[in-house]
């Protein structure tokens, strides 16, 4: 069995797949189509009862515990199954998949279980008891009693990349959308059309890549794209080459979004400090949320500072125009941890006799002070 070098970090914040969209893409969905999309994308809860009929038990034979109807599920380390050997209660009971991927059964001993379905394990146990001539025409039923948390990794355009442990709930396996939610949601630049799930094939131990489009789930209600995960999966969330405002607002209103962003507005503004804004907020909208300018404000332009993933900082001067529509040149969409600096006007600068408003970006201490609130809020 391949090693799974992941560190477990319990994350049990489940995703409600209601697919409500704040601003519809490209003109929007009609109310009728949106209702159809939401209904199609809703996952009904599965009943907690055996999915297959078990053989009749003899009086006094132990009753099986509550089981999960997941016939296509492939067992992993830590799962607990209930094995019923018809007419042989001493051979029946609960057994856990051990670290080497096997079950240790009475008399028969080791049976390979990792990566196999319940039907596969039933067949292996049946053949084992028959081949070893321990039982004549054995009748075996295997059901799931308890599922082990899945260990998965999420990398790329998500809020908190890393390794996670996702627990099943009510017989339902964690899905791709649930993993994205546990990882803090997607960023503005996520390409939902080509998310990759890298998985080790239990049959040949080779890695395979499954490419899915959660964009189809979001816009068309195609729930087949939200695939169930397996233990050891690695989810790769790529960055889109080009992102339109309509796409960003579509993502911002979806359940895949990472939620509110934190933006620091400093300088000559009525209410400076860190504020939380929706993912589709522009520079002008953030300034309005921070209150009005003061008599000392420079109202011609503001400075936008952005901390890049590689640790560098970029600075842009943007004109102040509250009538401007969202665009990349004069009124761009904000990203998490952006800093907006509202400078002093000429008279305020002269009165204070402190020279220029903004310090050079080479001043490391000034940059640290600007981004320090985000570090303290982590």
Coordinates of C-alpha atoms in Angstrom, one line a residue:
X1 CA 0.0 0.0 0.0
X2 CA 1.5 3.4 -0.9
X3 CA 2.4 5.7 1.9
X4 CA 0.3 8.7 2.6
X5 CA 2.6 11.4 3.9
X6 CA -0.1 13.9 5.0
X7 CA -0.6 15.6 8.3
X8 CA -4.1 15.6 9.5
X9 CA -5.8 18.9 10.3
X10 CA -9.4 18.4 11.3
X11 CA -11.7 20.5 9.2
X12 CA -15.4 19.7 9.6
X13 CA -17.0 22.8 8.1
X14 CA -19.4 21.2 5.6
X15 CA -20.4 23.0 2.4
X16 CA -24.1 23.7 1.7
X17 CA -24.4 23.2 -2.1
X18 CA -27.3 25.6 -2.6
X19 CA -25.4 27.4 -5.5
X20 CA -27.1 30.8 -4.9
X21 CA -25.4 33.3 -7.2
X22 CA -25.4 37.0 -6.3
X23 CA -24.9 38.4 -9.8
X24 CA -25.6 36.1 -12.7
X25 CA -22.9 35.6 -15.4
X26 CA -23.5 37.1 -18.8
X27 CA -26.9 38.4 -18.2
X28 CA -27.9 36.0 -15.5
X29 CA -30.0 32.9 -15.0
X30 CA -33.8 33.2 -15.1
X31 CA -35.6 32.4 -11.9
X32 CA -37.0 29.2 -13.4
X33 CA -33.6 28.0 -14.6
X34 CA -31.9 29.0 -11.3
X35 CA -34.5 27.0 -9.4
X36 CA -33.9 24.0 -11.7
X37 CA -30.2 24.4 -11.2
X38 CA -30.4 24.5 -7.4
X39 CA -32.8 21.5 -7.3
X40 CA -30.5 19.5 -9.6
X41 CA -27.4 20.4 -7.6
X42 CA -28.9 19.4 -4.2
X43 CA -27.5 16.1 -2.8
X44 CA -30.2 14.1 -1.1
X45 CA -29.1 12.5 2.2
X46 CA -28.7 8.7 2.0
X47 CA -30.5 6.5 4.4
X48 CA -28.4 4.8 7.0
X49 CA -29.4 1.2 6.4
X50 CA -27.8 -1.8 4.7
X51 CA -27.7 -1.5 0.9
X52 CA -27.8 -5.2 0.4
X53 CA -29.8 -7.9 2.0
X54 CA -27.9 -9.9 4.6
X55 CA -28.3 -13.7 5.0
X56 CA -30.7 -14.9 7.7
X57 CA -29.0 -15.0 11.1
X58 CA -29.3 -17.8 13.6
X59 CA -30.9 -17.1 17.0
X60 CA -28.2 -15.6 19.3
X61 CA -26.0 -14.5 16.4
X62 CA -24.8 -10.9 16.9
X63 CA -26.8 -8.2 15.0
X64 CA -24.8 -6.0 12.6
X65 CA -24.3 -2.3 13.7
X66 CA -25.5 0.6 11.6
X67 CA -23.9 0.5 8.2
X68 CA -23.4 2.9 5.2
X69 CA -24.9 2.1 1.8
X70 CA -21.7 2.8 -0.2
X71 CA -21.2 -0.2 -2.5
X72 CA -18.8 1.6 -4.8
X73 CA -16.7 2.9 -1.9
X74 CA -13.1 1.6 -1.8
X75 CA -11.8 0.8 1.7
X76 CA -8.9 2.6 3.3
X77 CA -6.9 2.3 6.4
X78 CA -9.0 2.7 9.6
X79 CA -12.3 1.8 8.0
X80 CA -14.4 -0.7 10.1
X81 CA -16.5 -3.3 8.3
X82 CA -19.0 -5.8 9.6
X83 CA -18.5 -9.3 8.3
X84 CA -21.4 -11.7 8.5
X85 CA -20.6 -15.4 7.9
X86 CA -23.9 -17.1 7.6
X87 CA -24.6 -19.8 10.3
X88 CA -21.1 -19.2 11.8
X89 CA -21.5 -16.5 14.5
X90 CA -18.0 -17.1 15.8
X91 CA -16.5 -15.9 12.5
X92 CA -18.8 -12.9 12.3
X93 CA -18.1 -9.4 13.8
X94 CA -16.5 -6.0 13.2
X95 CA -13.0 -5.8 11.8
X96 CA -10.8 -2.7 11.1
X97 CA -8.6 -2.3 8.0
X98 CA -5.1 -2.4 9.5
X99 CA -2.1 -0.2 8.6
X100 CA -0.9 -2.8 6.1
X101 CA -4.3 -2.6 4.3
X102 CA -5.6 -6.0 5.4
X103 CA -8.3 -7.5 7.6
X104 CA -7.4 -10.1 10.2
X105 CA -10.3 -12.6 10.2
X106 CA -10.8 -15.6 12.5
X107 CA -9.0 -18.8 11.4
X108 CA -8.6 -17.4 7.8
X109 CA -6.2 -14.7 8.8
X110 CA -5.1 -11.9 6.6
X111 CA -7.3 -10.7 3.7
X112 CA -6.3 -7.7 1.5
X113 CA -8.8 -4.9 1.8
X114 CA -7.2 -1.5 1.0
X115 CA -8.5 0.0 -2.3
X116 CA -11.1 -2.7 -2.7
X117 CA -14.9 -2.5 -2.8
X118 CA -17.2 -4.4 -0.4
X119 CA -18.0 -6.8 -3.2
X120 CA -14.3 -7.4 -3.8
X121 CA -13.7 -8.1 -0.1
X122 CA -16.7 -10.4 0.1
X123 CA -15.4 -12.4 -2.9
X124 CA -11.9 -12.6 -1.4
X125 CA -13.2 -13.8 2.0
X126 CA -15.5 -16.4 0.3
X127 CA -12.7 -17.8 -1.8
X128 CA -10.4 -17.8 1.2
X129 CA -12.6 -19.9 3.4
X130 CA -13.5 -22.2 0.6
X131 CA -10.0 -22.7 -0.8
X132 CA -8.6 -23.4 2.7
X133 CA -11.5 -25.8 3.2
X134 CA -12.4 -24.0 6.4
X135 CA -16.0 -23.7 5.4
X136 CA -18.2 -25.5 2.8
X137 CA -20.1 -23.1 0.5
X138 CA -19.5 -20.1 2.7
X139 CA -22.0 -17.2 2.4
X140 CA -20.4 -13.9 3.3
X141 CA -21.8 -10.4 3.5
X142 CA -19.6 -7.4 4.2
X143 CA -21.0 -4.0 5.1
X144 CA -19.5 -0.7 6.2
X145 CA -19.8 0.0 9.9
X146 CA -17.5 3.1 10.3
X147 CA -15.7 5.2 7.7
X148 CA -12.2 6.6 8.5
X149 CA -11.5 10.3 7.8
X150 CA -10.0 10.9 4.4
X151 CA -6.6 12.5 4.2
X152 CA -6.3 14.8 1.3
X153 CA -4.1 17.7 0.1
X154 CA -5.3 20.9 -1.6
X155 CA -2.8 23.2 -3.4
X156 CA -3.1 26.2 -5.7
X157 CA -5.6 29.0 -5.8
X158 CA -7.4 28.5 -2.4
X159 CA -7.4 30.5 0.7
X160 CA -5.4 28.0 2.9
X161 CA -3.5 25.4 0.9
X162 CA -2.4 22.3 2.9
X163 CA -3.3 18.9 4.1
X164 CA -6.7 18.2 5.6
X165 CA -8.7 15.4 7.2
X166 CA -12.3 15.2 6.1
X167 CA -14.8 13.0 7.9
X168 CA -17.8 11.4 6.2
X169 CA -21.2 12.4 7.6
X170 CA -24.4 10.4 7.4
X171 CA -22.9 7.9 5.0
X172 CA -21.9 10.6 2.5
X173 CA -18.3 10.8 1.4
X174 CA -16.5 14.2 1.3
X175 CA -16.6 15.7 -2.2
X176 CA -14.4 18.1 -4.1
X177 CA -16.5 21.1 -3.2
X178 CA -16.3 20.2 0.5
X179 CA -12.5 20.0 0.3
X180 CA -12.3 23.5 -1.3
X181 CA -14.5 24.8 1.5
X182 CA -12.3 23.3 4.1
X183 CA -9.3 24.9 2.4
X184 CA -10.7 28.4 2.8
X185 CA -12.5 28.7 -0.5
X186 CA -11.2 29.7 -3.9
X187 CA -9.5 32.9 -4.9
X188 CA -10.6 35.4 -7.5
X189 CA -8.2 34.0 -10.1
X190 CA -9.3 30.4 -9.8
X191 CA -9.9 28.4 -13.0
X192 CA -12.9 26.2 -12.0
X193 CA -13.0 24.6 -15.4
X194 CA -9.8 22.6 -15.1
X195 CA -9.4 21.5 -11.5
X196 CA -7.3 18.3 -11.1
X197 CA -7.7 15.5 -8.7
X198 CA -4.6 13.3 -8.6
X199 CA -5.3 9.9 -7.3
X200 CA -3.4 6.6 -6.8
X201 CA -5.0 3.8 -8.6
X202 CA -5.5 0.9 -6.1
X203 CA -5.2 -1.7 -8.8
X204 CA -1.8 -0.8 -10.3
X205 CA -0.6 1.8 -7.7
X206 CA -0.1 4.3 -10.6
X207 CA -1.2 7.9 -10.2
X208 CA -4.1 9.1 -12.4
X209 CA -5.3 12.6 -12.9
X210 CA -9.0 13.4 -13.1
X211 CA -9.9 16.8 -14.6
X212 CA -13.3 18.3 -13.5
X213 CA -15.2 21.5 -14.1
X214 CA -16.9 22.9 -11.1
X215 CA -17.9 25.8 -13.3
X216 CA -20.4 23.4 -14.9
X217 CA -21.7 22.7 -11.4
X218 CA -22.0 26.4 -10.7
X219 CA -23.6 27.5 -13.9
X220 CA -25.5 24.4 -15.1
X221 CA -26.1 22.3 -11.9
X222 CA -24.0 19.4 -13.2
X223 CA -23.4 17.7 -9.9
X224 CA -21.4 14.9 -11.5
X225 CA -18.5 17.3 -11.5
X226 CA -18.4 17.3 -7.7
X227 CA -16.8 13.9 -7.4
X228 CA -16.4 12.0 -4.2
X229 CA -12.9 12.0 -2.8
X230 CA -10.7 9.1 -1.8
X231 CA -8.0 8.8 0.8
X232 CA -4.8 10.2 -0.4
X233 CA -6.2 12.5 -3.1
X234 CA -4.4 15.6 -4.1
X235 CA -6.5 18.5 -5.4
X236 CA -4.7 21.0 -7.7
X237 CA -6.6 24.3 -8.2
X238 CA -5.0 26.2 -11.2
X239 CA -4.9 29.9 -11.8
X240 CA -6.9 31.3 -14.7
X241 CA -5.0 33.0 -17.5
X242 CA -7.6 35.8 -17.8
X243 CA -10.4 36.7 -15.4
X244 CA -13.3 39.0 -16.4
X245 CA -15.3 41.0 -13.9
X246 CA -18.4 38.9 -14.7
X247 CA -16.5 35.8 -13.8
X248 CA -15.2 37.2 -10.6
X249 CA -18.7 38.3 -9.5
X250 CA -20.1 34.9 -10.5
X251 CA -17.5 33.2 -8.3
X252 CA -18.0 35.7 -5.5
X253 CA -21.7 34.8 -5.2
X254 CA -21.1 31.0 -5.2
X255 CA -20.6 28.7 -2.4
X256 CA -17.0 28.0 -3.6
X257 CA -16.0 31.5 -2.7
X258 CA -13.7 32.0 0.3
X259 CA -15.9 34.6 1.8
X260 CA -15.0 38.2 2.9
X261 CA -11.6 39.6 2.2
X262 CA -9.6 41.9 4.6
X263 CA -8.3 45.2 3.2
X264 CA -6.3 47.8 5.1
X265 CA -7.2 51.4 4.3
X266 CA -4.8 53.9 5.9
X267 CA -4.0 57.6 5.7
X268 CA -6.4 60.6 5.4
X269 CA -9.7 58.8 5.5
X270 CA -12.6 59.1 8.0
X271 CA -12.4 55.5 9.2
X272 CA -9.0 54.0 8.6
X273 CA -8.1 50.4 9.5
X274 CA -8.8 46.9 8.4
X275 CA -12.2 46.3 6.9
X276 CA -13.9 43.1 5.6
X277 CA -15.3 43.4 2.1
X278 CA -16.9 40.9 -0.4
X279 CA -14.6 39.2 -2.9
X280 CA -16.0 41.4 -5.8
X281 CA -15.2 44.8 -4.2
X282 CA -13.4 47.5 -6.2
X283 CA -11.1 50.2 -4.9
X284 CA -13.8 52.9 -5.1
X285 CA -16.3 50.7 -3.3
X286 CA -13.8 50.1 -0.5
X287 CA -13.1 53.8 -0.1
X288 CA -16.8 54.5 0.3
X289 CA -17.0 51.8 2.9
X290 CA -14.2 53.4 4.8
X291 CA -16.1 56.7 5.1
X292 CA -15.6 60.1 3.5
X293 CA -12.4 62.0 2.8
X294 CA -11.1 64.5 5.3
X295 CA -10.1 68.1 4.7
X296 CA -6.5 66.8 4.7
X297 CA -7.1 64.1 2.0
X298 CA -5.5 64.1 -1.4
X299 CA -8.6 63.5 -3.5
X300 CA -6.8 63.2 -6.9
X301 CA -5.5 59.7 -6.5
X302 CA -4.7 56.9 -4.0
X303 CA -2.0 54.3 -3.8
X304 CA -2.7 50.6 -4.0
X305 CA -0.1 48.2 -2.4
X306 CA -0.4 44.5 -3.0
X307 CA 1.7 41.7 -1.4
X308 CA 2.5 39.2 -4.1
X309 CA 2.8 35.4 -3.4
X310 CA 6.5 35.5 -3.9
X311 CA 6.9 38.1 -1.1
X312 CA 7.4 41.2 -3.3
X313 CA 5.2 44.3 -3.1
X314 CA 3.7 46.2 -6.1
X315 CA 2.5 49.8 -5.9
X316 CA 0.0 51.5 -8.2
X317 CA -1.3 55.0 -8.3
X318 CA -5.0 55.0 -9.1
X319 CA -7.2 58.1 -9.9
X320 CA -10.1 58.7 -7.6
X321 CA -13.3 58.5 -9.7
X322 CA -16.4 57.1 -7.9
X323 CA -18.3 57.2 -11.2
X324 CA -15.9 54.8 -12.9
X325 CA -17.0 51.3 -13.6
X326 CA -14.8 48.3 -12.5
X327 CA -11.8 48.0 -14.7
X328 CA -8.2 46.9 -14.4
X329 CA -6.7 50.3 -15.2
X330 CA -8.4 52.8 -12.9
X331 CA -10.8 50.9 -10.6
X332 CA -9.6 47.3 -10.2
X333 CA -11.0 44.6 -8.0
X334 CA -9.3 44.2 -4.7
X335 CA -7.5 41.1 -3.4
X336 CA -7.2 39.8 0.1
X337 CA -4.7 41.8 2.2
X338 CA -4.5 44.7 -0.2
X339 CA -3.5 48.1 1.3
X340 CA -5.0 51.4 0.1
X341 CA -3.1 54.6 1.1
X342 CA -5.0 57.9 1.0
X343 CA -2.3 60.6 1.0
X344 CA -2.3 64.2 2.3
X345 CA -3.0 67.1 0.1
X346 CA -0.5 69.8 -0.6
X347 CA -1.6 72.2 2.1
X348 CA -1.6 69.5 4.8
X349 CA 1.8 68.3 3.8
X350 CA 3.2 71.8 3.9
X351 CA 1.6 72.5 7.2
X352 CA 3.0 69.5 8.8
X353 CA 6.5 70.2 7.3
X354 CA 7.1 66.5 6.7
X355 CA 7.8 66.5 3.0
X356 CA 6.3 63.8 0.8
X357 CA 3.4 61.7 1.9
X358 CA 4.5 58.2 0.9
X359 CA 7.8 56.7 1.9
X360 CA 9.8 54.7 -0.7
X361 CA 8.9 51.1 -1.0
X362 CA 12.5 50.2 -0.1
X363 CA 11.7 51.3 3.5
X364 CA 11.1 47.8 5.0
X365 CA 9.8 49.1 8.3
X366 CA 7.1 51.2 6.5
X367 CA 5.9 48.1 4.6
X368 CA 5.8 46.0 7.7
X369 CA 3.6 48.6 9.4
X370 CA 1.2 48.5 6.5
X371 CA 0.8 44.8 6.4
X372 CA 1.2 44.1 10.1
X373 CA -2.6 44.2 10.9
X374 CA -3.1 41.2 8.6
X375 CA -0.4 39.2 10.5
X376 CA -2.0 40.1 13.9
X377 CA -5.5 39.0 12.7
X378 CA -4.3 35.5 11.6

